[in-house]
Amino acid sequence: MMDFFSVFGFDANTEWVLTGSLLLGFASGTIGSFVLLKKQSLISDAMAHATLPGVCLVYILFQVKSIPLFLIGAALTGLLATQAIQLIINRSRIKTDAAIGITISVFFGFGIVLLTYIQQHFGGSKAGLDTFIFGQAASLVKSDVQVITIGSLILTLIAALFFKEFKTVVFDPSFAKGIGLPVRLLDGLLFSLVLLVVVIGIQMVGVVLIAALLITPPLAARYWTEQLGVMAFLGGSFGAVSGISGAVLSTTIDHLPTGPMMVLSASSIFFLSFLFGSKKGMFTRMVKQL
Amino acid sequence: MSYTLWIILTGCLVGITCGMSGVLLLLKKMSMIADAISHTVLLGIVGAFFVSQSLNGLPMLIGAAVVGLATAFFVESLHRSGIQSDAAIGVVFTSFFALGVVLISFIGDQVHLDTKHALMGEIAFVPWDTLQINGESYGPVAVWMLGIVLILNLTLIAAFYKEMKISTFDPQYAKLIGVPVVLVHYLLMGMVSLSTVASFDSVGAILVVAMLIVPGATAYLLTDRFLTLLLLSGIVGIFSAIIGYGAAVYWNVSIAGAMASATGLLFMVAFLFSPKHGWLMKKVKQRRLAAGS
Amino acid sequence: MNALTVNKMTVVYDKQPALEHVSFSVPEGSLTGIIGPNGAGKSTLIKAALQLIPARSGSVEVFGQPYKTQKQLIGYVPQRSEVDWDFPTNALDIVLMGRYRQIGWFKRATNKDIEWARACLEKVGMEEFAKRQISQLSGGQQQRVFLARALAQDASIYFMDEPFAGVDAATEKAIIQLMKDWKQQGKTVLVVHHDLSTVEDYFDHVLLLNKRPIDCGPTQSVFTIDNLEKAYGGSIAFLQKTTAAGGRQ
């Protein structure tokens, strides 16, 4: 893998970044397939936005720049946000979409408050927390990327290992219960995978747009296949391509933010699939009707 | 008028304008469209800058309105082609927003438009950017823009009050009895787009989303009457702006972020303590019923 | 004269035909039940006829004129579950919606309209609930508010979609009384209905439907075991039990 990139003349750090973005893209595309089928695309967006206050709170409490601590904080507030959405839906007359909207804007708004608080009181530009908003691959150091790379690998492995079980649970929970699968446990595991891929991805892609890497690649894959297995793999591949092309462009061209470039790559793949996809693409359908 | 009052006035105008149009979306279960539009408007503003090479009111307003309506249109088209609506919203707004952010980075330092500005706005600078006619200063441009949009929104709501109510409650029946449902829908989308554009430059995407969704949701927990709901949404928006400004000054933090947090605080209070629909109040009532019987 | 004529109506959902070439007509002043198994397209048929959902092909005539020009003659009672009853308004306000055509653009409801709406609520036994929030009404009461709204339209043809589904005895009585009144006034009523045991008591005409029309006409000639077998197919054993008192040999 490493030798493959060095052909293009990237330095060692960039190679790490590229490997990380590739694997992160694959993990999010694969796990995103389940998110899509569970109709939780926007909940994952809320979760992503809500990680910002977590990162900031950890910095205010411990006043150190420590990636593991940041990620724990991010996971905690991300989890809190999804709980808040559930609570609002179950305990009031507010419906799902508004509950998600409330959570996104309030958590993120509070994150911005904390971010400016840090800048005022700790000279926080040193902490580089700004990069969490849109992600900046160039600012990542080797240990950051190692977290992303190894984390993505493990998440993808778990998704592959429990693929059959996840598929059954997502598709037909009552059937899954009937054949003796631990539905709650598997649901919880799947949820953890989503949360973790968001958390490890925010440094590179940013909290504002990381959800797009979960939503767009699998949706593009839907235009090529109707089988979940193929969709997950294809979604992963699209994610990997988006991740690496975004990273390459943002490291080679000055000022380009990484996250938005990755998302634009994914959107381009989606657009092409929407037009030319072999199953549901617009042109394919038109040709079939002729 | 003093510096502080102008900022508070701007915040209040954002609160009332976004609050009133947002609650109509809430009733149509389209709050996330508000979230989407307030992100994609950035692309409209950047696009208008590339075309006109300036950040002046009119081109920006047009660009943003076009992109806002395009967002609503694309989401609906994708949804109709068989994509579930949440994913359709997700794809469209992240694509447009990403494009907007990337284009901004090409503009570089030429103008005061950057990604941070897009998210957090520059409400603190509002009082300095005044409307100049013949060398006379007539108050901040943002206040004028928001005021005009507010009056426009109020006029539209007053004129189409019945139509909006019927087509929100029961669109199929509305269509049957001759209400121009599609027209009313796009009027509403236009109102939301305009409110977003007028607010966006001064307060940024975060606060626009918060003001569009949260005050309406808060009011929805407090009243069961349509007209009261509309008015209350505006009032909650105003209170959020004032509380948020106070907090921002006290802790020296982002004004837009603090106002957004304040909407959340007020929502939480209503969620717990609303006399009719509050969680805790319902619990207390249940306990009393159980004790009584 | 036929109050309603539907010609070769075809509706397609997701490439699956929901209705195929449905043609039928209903005489003026009749009380017609639209009957058929689950998924037969009963609700789809009236929604497509009222152009609330798109039809692939077909035309609809009301009193011999194209539907488009006759919309003002149509009254409609949708299924209760199709709207969000948390909507912030009261019962009287919902009934006033039925007066929309009479009130017109940009104008507010006059005292006369409000009197009219109150009278409609009274007819369905809901006068004391006029100012009650709709979220606080029971299912049956909500159904009666919808009935009053249709009544307020003062239409010539009424379409009702499963009005009897999950309502209390008082509401059932109110619906039956309303149908009788309408019949007496010479109005035409079409009702999507699924309780076979009451078909003969409620309706003088029946349209038997299973994606295609099986038969349409006066109840005695259409509501037969033979026809039901055609419409319900395999589930006929179950059917014979439920309609023991119903269908004729």
mmCIF file with all atom_site columns, N, CA and C in Angstrom, chain B residues 27 29 159-160 162-166 168-180 183 220 223-227 229 276-277, chain C residues 47 50-52 67 76 78 82-84 86-89 93-94 97-98 100-101 103-107 133-134 136 146 149 153:
data_model
loop_
_atom_site.group_PDB
_atom_site.id
_atom_site.type_symbol
_atom_site.label_atom_id
_atom_site.label_alt_id
_atom_site.label_comp_id
_atom_site.label_asym_id
_atom_site.label_entity_id
_atom_site.label_seq_id
_atom_site.pdbx_PDB_ins_code
_atom_site.Cartn_x
_atom_site.Cartn_y
_atom_site.Cartn_z
_atom_site.occupancy
_atom_site.B_iso_or_equiv
_atom_site.pdbx_formal_charge
_atom_site.auth_seq_id
_atom_site.auth_comp_id
_atom_site.auth_asym_id
_atom_site.auth_atom_id
_atom_site.pdbx_PDB_model_num
ATOM 1   N N  . LEU B 1 27  ? -45.280 22.479 11.128  1.00 0.00 ? 27  LEU B N  1
ATOM 2   C CA . LEU B 1 27  ? -46.599 21.858 11.028  1.00 0.00 ? 27  LEU B CA 1
ATOM 3   C C  . LEU B 1 27  ? -46.690 20.967 9.801   1.00 0.00 ? 27  LEU B C  1
ATOM 4   N N  . LYS B 1 29  ? -44.298 19.182 8.816   1.00 0.00 ? 29  LYS B N  1
ATOM 5   C CA . LYS B 1 29  ? -43.263 18.168 9.063   1.00 0.00 ? 29  LYS B CA 1
ATOM 6   C C  . LYS B 1 29  ? -42.123 18.299 8.062   1.00 0.00 ? 29  LYS B C  1
ATOM 7   N N  . ALA B 1 159 ? -52.640 37.521 4.065   1.00 0.00 ? 159 ALA B N  1
ATOM 8   C CA . ALA B 1 159 ? -53.433 37.355 2.840   1.00 0.00 ? 159 ALA B CA 1
ATOM 9   C C  . ALA B 1 159 ? -53.835 35.899 2.641   1.00 0.00 ? 159 ALA B C  1
ATOM 10  N N  . PHE B 1 160 ? -52.933 34.974 2.948   1.00 0.00 ? 160 PHE B N  1
ATOM 11  C CA . PHE B 1 160 ? -53.203 33.555 2.660   1.00 0.00 ? 160 PHE B CA 1
ATOM 12  C C  . PHE B 1 160 ? -53.380 32.740 3.934   1.00 0.00 ? 160 PHE B C  1
ATOM 13  N N  . LYS B 1 162 ? -56.018 31.638 5.636   1.00 0.00 ? 162 LYS B N  1
ATOM 14  C CA . LYS B 1 162 ? -56.930 30.496 5.490   1.00 0.00 ? 162 LYS B CA 1
ATOM 15  C C  . LYS B 1 162 ? -56.290 29.385 4.674   1.00 0.00 ? 162 LYS B C  1
ATOM 16  N N  . GLU B 1 163 ? -55.728 29.788 3.530   1.00 0.00 ? 163 GLU B N  1
ATOM 17  C CA . GLU B 1 163 ? -55.158 28.814 2.602   1.00 0.00 ? 163 GLU B CA 1
ATOM 18  C C  . GLU B 1 163 ? -54.018 28.036 3.260   1.00 0.00 ? 163 GLU B C  1
ATOM 19  N N  . MET B 1 164 ? -53.143 28.775 3.975   1.00 0.00 ? 164 MET B N  1
ATOM 20  C CA . MET B 1 164 ? -52.016 28.117 4.622   1.00 0.00 ? 164 MET B CA 1
ATOM 21  C C  . MET B 1 164 ? -52.491 27.126 5.676   1.00 0.00 ? 164 MET B C  1
ATOM 22  N N  . LYS B 1 165 ? -53.509 27.550 6.417   1.00 0.00 ? 165 LYS B N  1
ATOM 23  C CA . LYS B 1 165 ? -54.026 26.688 7.468   1.00 0.00 ? 165 LYS B CA 1
ATOM 24  C C  . LYS B 1 165 ? -54.620 25.406 6.887   1.00 0.00 ? 165 LYS B C  1
ATOM 25  N N  . ILE B 1 166 ? -55.483 25.545 5.893   1.00 0.00 ? 166 ILE B N  1
ATOM 26  C CA . ILE B 1 166 ? -56.130 24.349 5.331   1.00 0.00 ? 166 ILE B CA 1
ATOM 27  C C  . ILE B 1 166 ? -55.105 23.441 4.674   1.00 0.00 ? 166 ILE B C  1
ATOM 28  N N  . THR B 1 168 ? -52.005 23.139 5.197   1.00 0.00 ? 168 THR B N  1
ATOM 29  C CA . THR B 1 168 ? -51.087 22.511 6.132   1.00 0.00 ? 168 THR B CA 1
ATOM 30  C C  . THR B 1 168 ? -51.762 21.362 6.858   1.00 0.00 ? 168 THR B C  1
ATOM 31  N N  . PHE B 1 169 ? -52.999 21.577 7.262   1.00 0.00 ? 169 PHE B N  1
ATOM 32  C CA . PHE B 1 169 ? -53.710 20.548 8.027   1.00 0.00 ? 169 PHE B CA 1
ATOM 33  C C  . PHE B 1 169 ? -54.052 19.346 7.156   1.00 0.00 ? 169 PHE B C  1
ATOM 34  N N  . ASP B 1 170 ? -54.555 19.568 5.962   1.00 0.00 ? 170 ASP B N  1
ATOM 35  C CA . ASP B 1 170 ? -55.076 18.470 5.149   1.00 0.00 ? 170 ASP B CA 1
ATOM 36  C C  . ASP B 1 170 ? -54.920 18.824 3.664   1.00 0.00 ? 170 ASP B C  1
ATOM 37  N N  . PRO B 1 171 ? -53.708 18.623 3.118   1.00 0.00 ? 171 PRO B N  1
ATOM 38  C CA . PRO B 1 171 ? -53.415 19.086 1.754   1.00 0.00 ? 171 PRO B CA 1
ATOM 39  C C  . PRO B 1 171 ? -54.327 18.472 0.690   1.00 0.00 ? 171 PRO B C  1
ATOM 40  N N  . GLN B 1 172 ? -54.706 17.192 0.868   1.00 0.00 ? 172 GLN B N  1
ATOM 41  C CA . GLN B 1 172 ? -55.539 16.562 -0.155  1.00 0.00 ? 172 GLN B CA 1
ATOM 42  C C  . GLN B 1 172 ? -56.919 17.209 -0.199  1.00 0.00 ? 172 GLN B C  1
ATOM 43  N N  . TYR B 1 173 ? -57.484 17.399 0.979   1.00 0.00 ? 173 TYR B N  1
ATOM 44  C CA . TYR B 1 173 ? -58.800 18.029 1.054   1.00 0.00 ? 173 TYR B CA 1
ATOM 45  C C  . TYR B 1 173 ? -58.727 19.453 0.504   1.00 0.00 ? 173 TYR B C  1
ATOM 46  N N  . ALA B 1 174 ? -57.622 20.133 0.852   1.00 0.00 ? 174 ALA B N  1
ATOM 47  C CA . ALA B 1 174 ? -57.437 21.507 0.381   1.00 0.00 ? 174 ALA B CA 1
ATOM 48  C C  . ALA B 1 174 ? -57.476 21.559 -1.140  1.00 0.00 ? 174 ALA B C  1
ATOM 49  N N  . LYS B 1 175 ? -56.773 20.602 -1.753  1.00 0.00 ? 175 LYS B N  1
ATOM 50  C CA . LYS B 1 175 ? -56.729 20.556 -3.207  1.00 0.00 ? 175 LYS B CA 1
ATOM 51  C C  . LYS B 1 175 ? -58.149 20.373 -3.765  1.00 0.00 ? 175 LYS B C  1
ATOM 52  N N  . LEU B 1 176 ? -58.880 19.474 -3.116  1.00 0.00 ? 176 LEU B N  1
ATOM 53  C CA . LEU B 1 176 ? -60.229 19.156 -3.588  1.00 0.00 ? 176 LEU B CA 1
ATOM 54  C C  . LEU B 1 176 ? -61.149 20.370 -3.534  1.00 0.00 ? 176 LEU B C  1
ATOM 55  N N  . ILE B 1 177 ? -61.063 21.151 -2.460  1.00 0.00 ? 177 ILE B N  1
ATOM 56  C CA . ILE B 1 177 ? -62.003 22.268 -2.345  1.00 0.00 ? 177 ILE B CA 1
ATOM 57  C C  . ILE B 1 177 ? -61.460 23.536 -3.004  1.00 0.00 ? 177 ILE B C  1
ATOM 58  N N  . GLY B 1 178 ? -60.402 23.396 -3.797  1.00 0.00 ? 178 GLY B N  1
ATOM 59  C CA . GLY B 1 178 ? -60.010 24.510 -4.647  1.00 0.00 ? 178 GLY B CA 1
ATOM 60  C C  . GLY B 1 178 ? -58.960 25.438 -4.064  1.00 0.00 ? 178 GLY B C  1
ATOM 61  N N  . VAL B 1 179 ? -58.259 25.032 -2.997  1.00 0.00 ? 179 VAL B N  1
ATOM 62  C CA . VAL B 1 179 ? -57.154 25.846 -2.490  1.00 0.00 ? 179 VAL B CA 1
ATOM 63  C C  . VAL B 1 179 ? -55.946 25.632 -3.411  1.00 0.00 ? 179 VAL B C  1
ATOM 64  N N  . PRO B 1 180 ? -55.285 26.709 -3.861  1.00 0.00 ? 180 PRO B N  1
ATOM 65  C CA . PRO B 1 180 ? -54.105 26.527 -4.734  1.00 0.00 ? 180 PRO B CA 1
ATOM 66  C C  . PRO B 1 180 ? -52.915 26.001 -3.928  1.00 0.00 ? 180 PRO B C  1
ATOM 67  N N  . LEU B 1 183 ? -49.209 26.553 -5.163  1.00 0.00 ? 183 LEU B N  1
ATOM 68  C CA . LEU B 1 183 ? -48.829 27.963 -5.038  1.00 0.00 ? 183 LEU B CA 1
ATOM 69  C C  . LEU B 1 183 ? -48.517 28.313 -3.586  1.00 0.00 ? 183 LEU B C  1
ATOM 70  N N  . TYR B 1 220 ? -45.110 25.291 19.879  1.00 0.00 ? 220 TYR B N  1
ATOM 71  C CA . TYR B 1 220 ? -45.996 24.148 19.594  1.00 0.00 ? 220 TYR B CA 1
ATOM 72  C C  . TYR B 1 220 ? -46.294 23.364 20.874  1.00 0.00 ? 220 TYR B C  1
ATOM 73  N N  . THR B 1 223 ? -49.094 25.972 23.030  1.00 0.00 ? 223 THR B N  1
ATOM 74  C CA . THR B 1 223 ? -50.448 26.377 22.655  1.00 0.00 ? 223 THR B CA 1
ATOM 75  C C  . THR B 1 223 ? -51.082 25.395 21.698  1.00 0.00 ? 223 THR B C  1
ATOM 76  N N  . ASP B 1 224 ? -52.420 25.431 21.659  1.00 0.00 ? 224 ASP B N  1
ATOM 77  C CA . ASP B 1 224 ? -53.177 24.585 20.744  1.00 0.00 ? 224 ASP B CA 1
ATOM 78  C C  . ASP B 1 224 ? -53.946 25.413 19.738  1.00 0.00 ? 224 ASP B C  1
ATOM 79  N N  . ARG B 1 225 ? -53.570 26.695 19.596  1.00 0.00 ? 225 ARG B N  1
ATOM 80  C CA . ARG B 1 225 ? -54.292 27.553 18.660  1.00 0.00 ? 225 ARG B CA 1
ATOM 81  C C  . ARG B 1 225 ? -53.341 28.045 17.586  1.00 0.00 ? 225 ARG B C  1
ATOM 82  N N  . PHE B 1 226 ? -53.845 28.060 16.362  1.00 0.00 ? 226 PHE B N  1
ATOM 83  C CA . PHE B 1 226 ? -53.008 28.346 15.205  1.00 0.00 ? 226 PHE B CA 1
ATOM 84  C C  . PHE B 1 226 ? -52.424 29.754 15.261  1.00 0.00 ? 226 PHE B C  1
ATOM 85  N N  . LEU B 1 227 ? -53.291 30.744 15.469  1.00 0.00 ? 227 LEU B N  1
ATOM 86  C CA . LEU B 1 227 ? -52.820 32.125 15.456  1.00 0.00 ? 227 LEU B CA 1
ATOM 87  C C  . LEU B 1 227 ? -51.855 32.385 16.620  1.00 0.00 ? 227 LEU B C  1
ATOM 88  N N  . LEU B 1 229 ? -50.036 30.222 18.010  1.00 0.00 ? 229 LEU B N  1
ATOM 89  C CA . LEU B 1 229 ? -48.798 29.511 17.697  1.00 0.00 ? 229 LEU B CA 1
ATOM 90  C C  . LEU B 1 229 ? -47.874 30.388 16.855  1.00 0.00 ? 229 LEU B C  1
ATOM 91  N N  . LYS B 1 276 ? -49.684 22.270 29.414  1.00 0.00 ? 276 LYS B N  1
ATOM 92  C CA . LYS B 1 276 ? -50.488 21.253 28.754  1.00 0.00 ? 276 LYS B CA 1
ATOM 93  C C  . LYS B 1 276 ? -49.652 20.070 28.272  1.00 0.00 ? 276 LYS B C  1
ATOM 94  N N  . HIS B 1 277 ? -48.495 20.385 27.663  1.00 0.00 ? 277 HIS B N  1
ATOM 95  C CA . HIS B 1 277 ? -47.767 19.329 26.972  1.00 0.00 ? 277 HIS B CA 1
ATOM 96  C C  . HIS B 1 277 ? -46.406 19.035 27.580  1.00 0.00 ? 277 HIS B C  1
ATOM 97  N N  . LYS C 2 47  ? -59.644 8.231  -4.548  1.00 0.00 ? 47  LYS C N  1
ATOM 98  C CA . LYS C 2 47  ? -58.631 9.290  -4.618  1.00 0.00 ? 47  LYS C CA 1
ATOM 99  C C  . LYS C 2 47  ? -58.268 9.611  -6.061  1.00 0.00 ? 47  LYS C C  1
ATOM 100 N N  . LEU C 2 50  ? -61.020 11.572 -7.680  1.00 0.00 ? 50  LEU C N  1
ATOM 101 C CA . LEU C 2 50  ? -61.024 12.973 -7.253  1.00 0.00 ? 50  LEU C CA 1
ATOM 102 C C  . LEU C 2 50  ? -59.722 13.686 -7.627  1.00 0.00 ? 50  LEU C C  1
ATOM 103 N N  . GLN C 2 51  ? -58.885 13.009 -8.374  1.00 0.00 ? 51  GLN C N  1
ATOM 104 C CA . GLN C 2 51  ? -57.594 13.547 -8.834  1.00 0.00 ? 51  GLN C CA 1
ATOM 105 C C  . GLN C 2 51  ? -56.678 13.959 -7.689  1.00 0.00 ? 51  GLN C C  1
ATOM 106 N N  . LEU C 2 52  ? -56.768 13.250 -6.571  1.00 0.00 ? 52  LEU C N  1
ATOM 107 C CA . LEU C 2 52  ? -55.867 13.512 -5.453  1.00 0.00 ? 52  LEU C CA 1
ATOM 108 C C  . LEU C 2 52  ? -54.566 12.747 -5.630  1.00 0.00 ? 52  LEU C C  1
ATOM 109 N N  . TYR C 2 67  ? -64.997 16.056 -14.830 1.00 0.00 ? 67  TYR C N  1
ATOM 110 C CA . TYR C 2 67  ? -64.824 16.287 -13.396 1.00 0.00 ? 67  TYR C CA 1
ATOM 111 C C  . TYR C 2 67  ? -64.284 17.678 -13.091 1.00 0.00 ? 67  TYR C C  1
ATOM 112 N N  . TYR C 2 76  ? -66.120 15.488 0.527   1.00 0.00 ? 76  TYR C N  1
ATOM 113 C CA . TYR C 2 76  ? -65.171 14.387 0.748   1.00 0.00 ? 76  TYR C CA 1
ATOM 114 C C  . TYR C 2 76  ? -64.897 14.217 2.234   1.00 0.00 ? 76  TYR C C  1
ATOM 115 N N  . PRO C 2 78  ? -62.145 12.163 4.170   1.00 0.00 ? 78  PRO C N  1
ATOM 116 C CA . PRO C 2 78  ? -60.992 11.266 4.082   1.00 0.00 ? 78  PRO C CA 1
ATOM 117 C C  . PRO C 2 78  ? -60.909 10.354 5.299   1.00 0.00 ? 78  PRO C C  1
ATOM 118 N N  . GLU C 2 82  ? -55.395 10.095 8.029   1.00 0.00 ? 82  GLU C N  1
ATOM 119 C CA . GLU C 2 82  ? -54.583 10.772 7.023   1.00 0.00 ? 82  GLU C CA 1
ATOM 120 C C  . GLU C 2 82  ? -54.106 12.154 7.428   1.00 0.00 ? 82  GLU C C  1
ATOM 121 N N  . VAL C 2 83  ? -54.626 12.662 8.537   1.00 0.00 ? 83  VAL C N  1
ATOM 122 C CA . VAL C 2 83  ? -54.151 13.973 8.980   1.00 0.00 ? 83  VAL C CA 1
ATOM 123 C C  . VAL C 2 83  ? -53.559 13.853 10.383  1.00 0.00 ? 83  VAL C C  1
ATOM 124 N N  . ASP C 2 84  ? -52.820 14.887 10.773  1.00 0.00 ? 84  ASP C N  1
ATOM 125 C CA . ASP C 2 84  ? -52.195 14.930 12.090  1.00 0.00 ? 84  ASP C CA 1
ATOM 126 C C  . ASP C 2 84  ? -53.122 15.683 13.038  1.00 0.00 ? 84  ASP C C  1
ATOM 127 N N  . ASP C 2 86  ? -52.761 16.488 15.977  1.00 0.00 ? 86  ASP C N  1
ATOM 128 C CA . ASP C 2 86  ? -52.093 17.413 16.894  1.00 0.00 ? 86  ASP C CA 1
ATOM 129 C C  . ASP C 2 86  ? -52.119 18.837 16.353  1.00 0.00 ? 86  ASP C C  1
ATOM 130 N N  . PHE C 2 87  ? -52.635 19.022 15.163  1.00 0.00 ? 87  PHE C N  1
ATOM 131 C CA . PHE C 2 87  ? -52.673 20.353 14.556  1.00 0.00 ? 87  PHE C CA 1
ATOM 132 C C  . PHE C 2 87  ? -53.397 21.328 15.486  1.00 0.00 ? 87  PHE C C  1
ATOM 133 N N  . PRO C 2 88  ? -52.801 22.514 15.686  1.00 0.00 ? 88  PRO C N  1
ATOM 134 C CA . PRO C 2 88  ? -53.345 23.425 16.685  1.00 0.00 ? 88  PRO C CA 1
ATOM 135 C C  . PRO C 2 88  ? -54.590 24.183 16.231  1.00 0.00 ? 88  PRO C C  1
ATOM 136 N N  . THR C 2 89  ? -55.750 23.588 16.388  1.00 0.00 ? 89  THR C N  1
ATOM 137 C CA . THR C 2 89  ? -56.976 24.305 16.060  1.00 0.00 ? 89  THR C CA 1
ATOM 138 C C  . THR C 2 89  ? -58.159 23.599 16.708  1.00 0.00 ? 89  THR C C  1
ATOM 139 N N  . ASP C 2 93  ? -63.294 25.311 13.670  1.00 0.00 ? 93  ASP C N  1
ATOM 140 C CA . ASP C 2 93  ? -62.387 25.784 12.632  1.00 0.00 ? 93  ASP C CA 1
ATOM 141 C C  . ASP C 2 93  ? -62.250 24.776 11.492  1.00 0.00 ? 93  ASP C C  1
ATOM 142 N N  . ILE C 2 94  ? -62.199 23.494 11.851  1.00 0.00 ? 94  ILE C N  1
ATOM 143 C CA . ILE C 2 94  ? -62.091 22.443 10.842  1.00 0.00 ? 94  ILE C CA 1
ATOM 144 C C  . ILE C 2 94  ? -63.352 22.436 9.985   1.00 0.00 ? 94  ILE C C  1
ATOM 145 N N  . MET C 2 97  ? -63.525 25.000 7.348   1.00 0.00 ? 97  MET C N  1
ATOM 146 C CA . MET C 2 97  ? -62.754 24.722 6.132   1.00 0.00 ? 97  MET C CA 1
ATOM 147 C C  . MET C 2 97  ? -63.677 24.264 5.005   1.00 0.00 ? 97  MET C C  1
ATOM 148 N N  . GLY C 2 98  ? -64.777 23.579 5.364   1.00 0.00 ? 98  GLY C N  1
ATOM 149 C CA . GLY C 2 98  ? -65.712 23.113 4.352   1.00 0.00 ? 98  GLY C CA 1
ATOM 150 C C  . GLY C 2 98  ? -66.405 24.252 3.623   1.00 0.00 ? 98  GLY C C  1
ATOM 151 N N  . TYR C 2 100 ? -64.871 26.854 2.482   1.00 0.00 ? 100 TYR C N  1
ATOM 152 C CA . TYR C 2 100 ? -63.829 27.626 1.798   1.00 0.00 ? 100 TYR C CA 1
ATOM 153 C C  . TYR C 2 100 ? -64.305 28.251 0.492   1.00 0.00 ? 100 TYR C C  1
ATOM 154 N N  . ARG C 2 101 ? -64.986 27.463 -0.336  1.00 0.00 ? 101 ARG C N  1
ATOM 155 C CA . ARG C 2 101 ? -65.432 27.998 -1.633  1.00 0.00 ? 101 ARG C CA 1
ATOM 156 C C  . ARG C 2 101 ? -66.393 29.168 -1.469  1.00 0.00 ? 101 ARG C C  1
ATOM 157 N N  . ILE C 2 103 ? -66.587 31.192 1.134   1.00 0.00 ? 103 ILE C N  1
ATOM 158 C CA . ILE C 2 103 ? -65.945 32.352 1.758   1.00 0.00 ? 103 ILE C CA 1
ATOM 159 C C  . ILE C 2 103 ? -65.071 33.099 0.743   1.00 0.00 ? 103 ILE C C  1
ATOM 160 N N  . GLY C 2 104 ? -64.287 32.367 -0.016  1.00 0.00 ? 104 GLY C N  1
ATOM 161 C CA . GLY C 2 104 ? -63.483 32.986 -1.075  1.00 0.00 ? 104 GLY C CA 1
ATOM 162 C C  . GLY C 2 104 ? -62.138 33.502 -0.608  1.00 0.00 ? 104 GLY C C  1
ATOM 163 N N  . TRP C 2 105 ? -61.317 33.908 -1.581  1.00 0.00 ? 105 TRP C N  1
ATOM 164 C CA . TRP C 2 105 ? -59.955 34.379 -1.326  1.00 0.00 ? 105 TRP C CA 1
ATOM 165 C C  . TRP C 2 105 ? -59.950 35.643 -0.464  1.00 0.00 ? 105 TRP C C  1
ATOM 166 N N  . PHE C 2 106 ? -58.937 35.764 0.327   1.00 0.00 ? 106 PHE C N  1
ATOM 167 C CA . PHE C 2 106 ? -58.628 36.987 1.073   1.00 0.00 ? 106 PHE C CA 1
ATOM 168 C C  . PHE C 2 106 ? -59.705 37.400 2.067   1.00 0.00 ? 106 PHE C C  1
ATOM 169 N N  . LYS C 2 107 ? -60.844 36.670 2.128   1.00 0.00 ? 107 LYS C N  1
ATOM 170 C CA . LYS C 2 107 ? -61.913 37.094 3.037   1.00 0.00 ? 107 LYS C CA 1
ATOM 171 C C  . LYS C 2 107 ? -61.965 36.216 4.277   1.00 0.00 ? 107 LYS C C  1
ATOM 172 N N  . GLN C 2 133 ? -60.231 21.694 21.359  1.00 0.00 ? 133 GLN C N  1
ATOM 173 C CA . GLN C 2 133 ? -59.063 21.424 20.498  1.00 0.00 ? 133 GLN C CA 1
ATOM 174 C C  . GLN C 2 133 ? -59.211 20.048 19.874  1.00 0.00 ? 133 GLN C C  1
ATOM 175 N N  . ILE C 2 134 ? -58.859 19.915 18.600  1.00 0.00 ? 134 ILE C N  1
ATOM 176 C CA . ILE C 2 134 ? -59.107 18.639 17.929  1.00 0.00 ? 134 ILE C CA 1
ATOM 177 C C  . ILE C 2 134 ? -58.246 17.517 18.493  1.00 0.00 ? 134 ILE C C  1
ATOM 178 N N  . GLN C 2 136 ? -57.893 16.868 21.464  1.00 0.00 ? 136 GLN C N  1
ATOM 179 C CA . GLN C 2 136 ? -58.516 16.332 22.668  1.00 0.00 ? 136 GLN C CA 1
ATOM 180 C C  . GLN C 2 136 ? -59.832 15.611 22.394  1.00 0.00 ? 136 GLN C C  1
ATOM 181 N N  . PHE C 2 146 ? -65.100 15.524 10.845  1.00 0.00 ? 146 PHE C N  1
ATOM 182 C CA . PHE C 2 146 ? -64.892 15.397 9.396   1.00 0.00 ? 146 PHE C CA 1
ATOM 183 C C  . PHE C 2 146 ? -66.223 15.323 8.652   1.00 0.00 ? 146 PHE C C  1
ATOM 184 N N  . ARG C 2 149 ? -67.623 18.709 8.457   1.00 0.00 ? 149 ARG C N  1
ATOM 185 C CA . ARG C 2 149 ? -66.902 19.508 7.468   1.00 0.00 ? 149 ARG C CA 1
ATOM 186 C C  . ARG C 2 149 ? -67.440 19.226 6.059   1.00 0.00 ? 149 ARG C C  1
ATOM 187 N N  . GLN C 2 153 ? -69.915 21.633 3.265   1.00 0.00 ? 153 GLN C N  1
ATOM 188 C CA . GLN C 2 153 ? -69.655 21.919 1.850   1.00 0.00 ? 153 GLN C CA 1
ATOM 189 C C  . GLN C 2 153 ? -70.948 22.044 1.048   1.00 0.00 ? 153 GLN C C  1
#
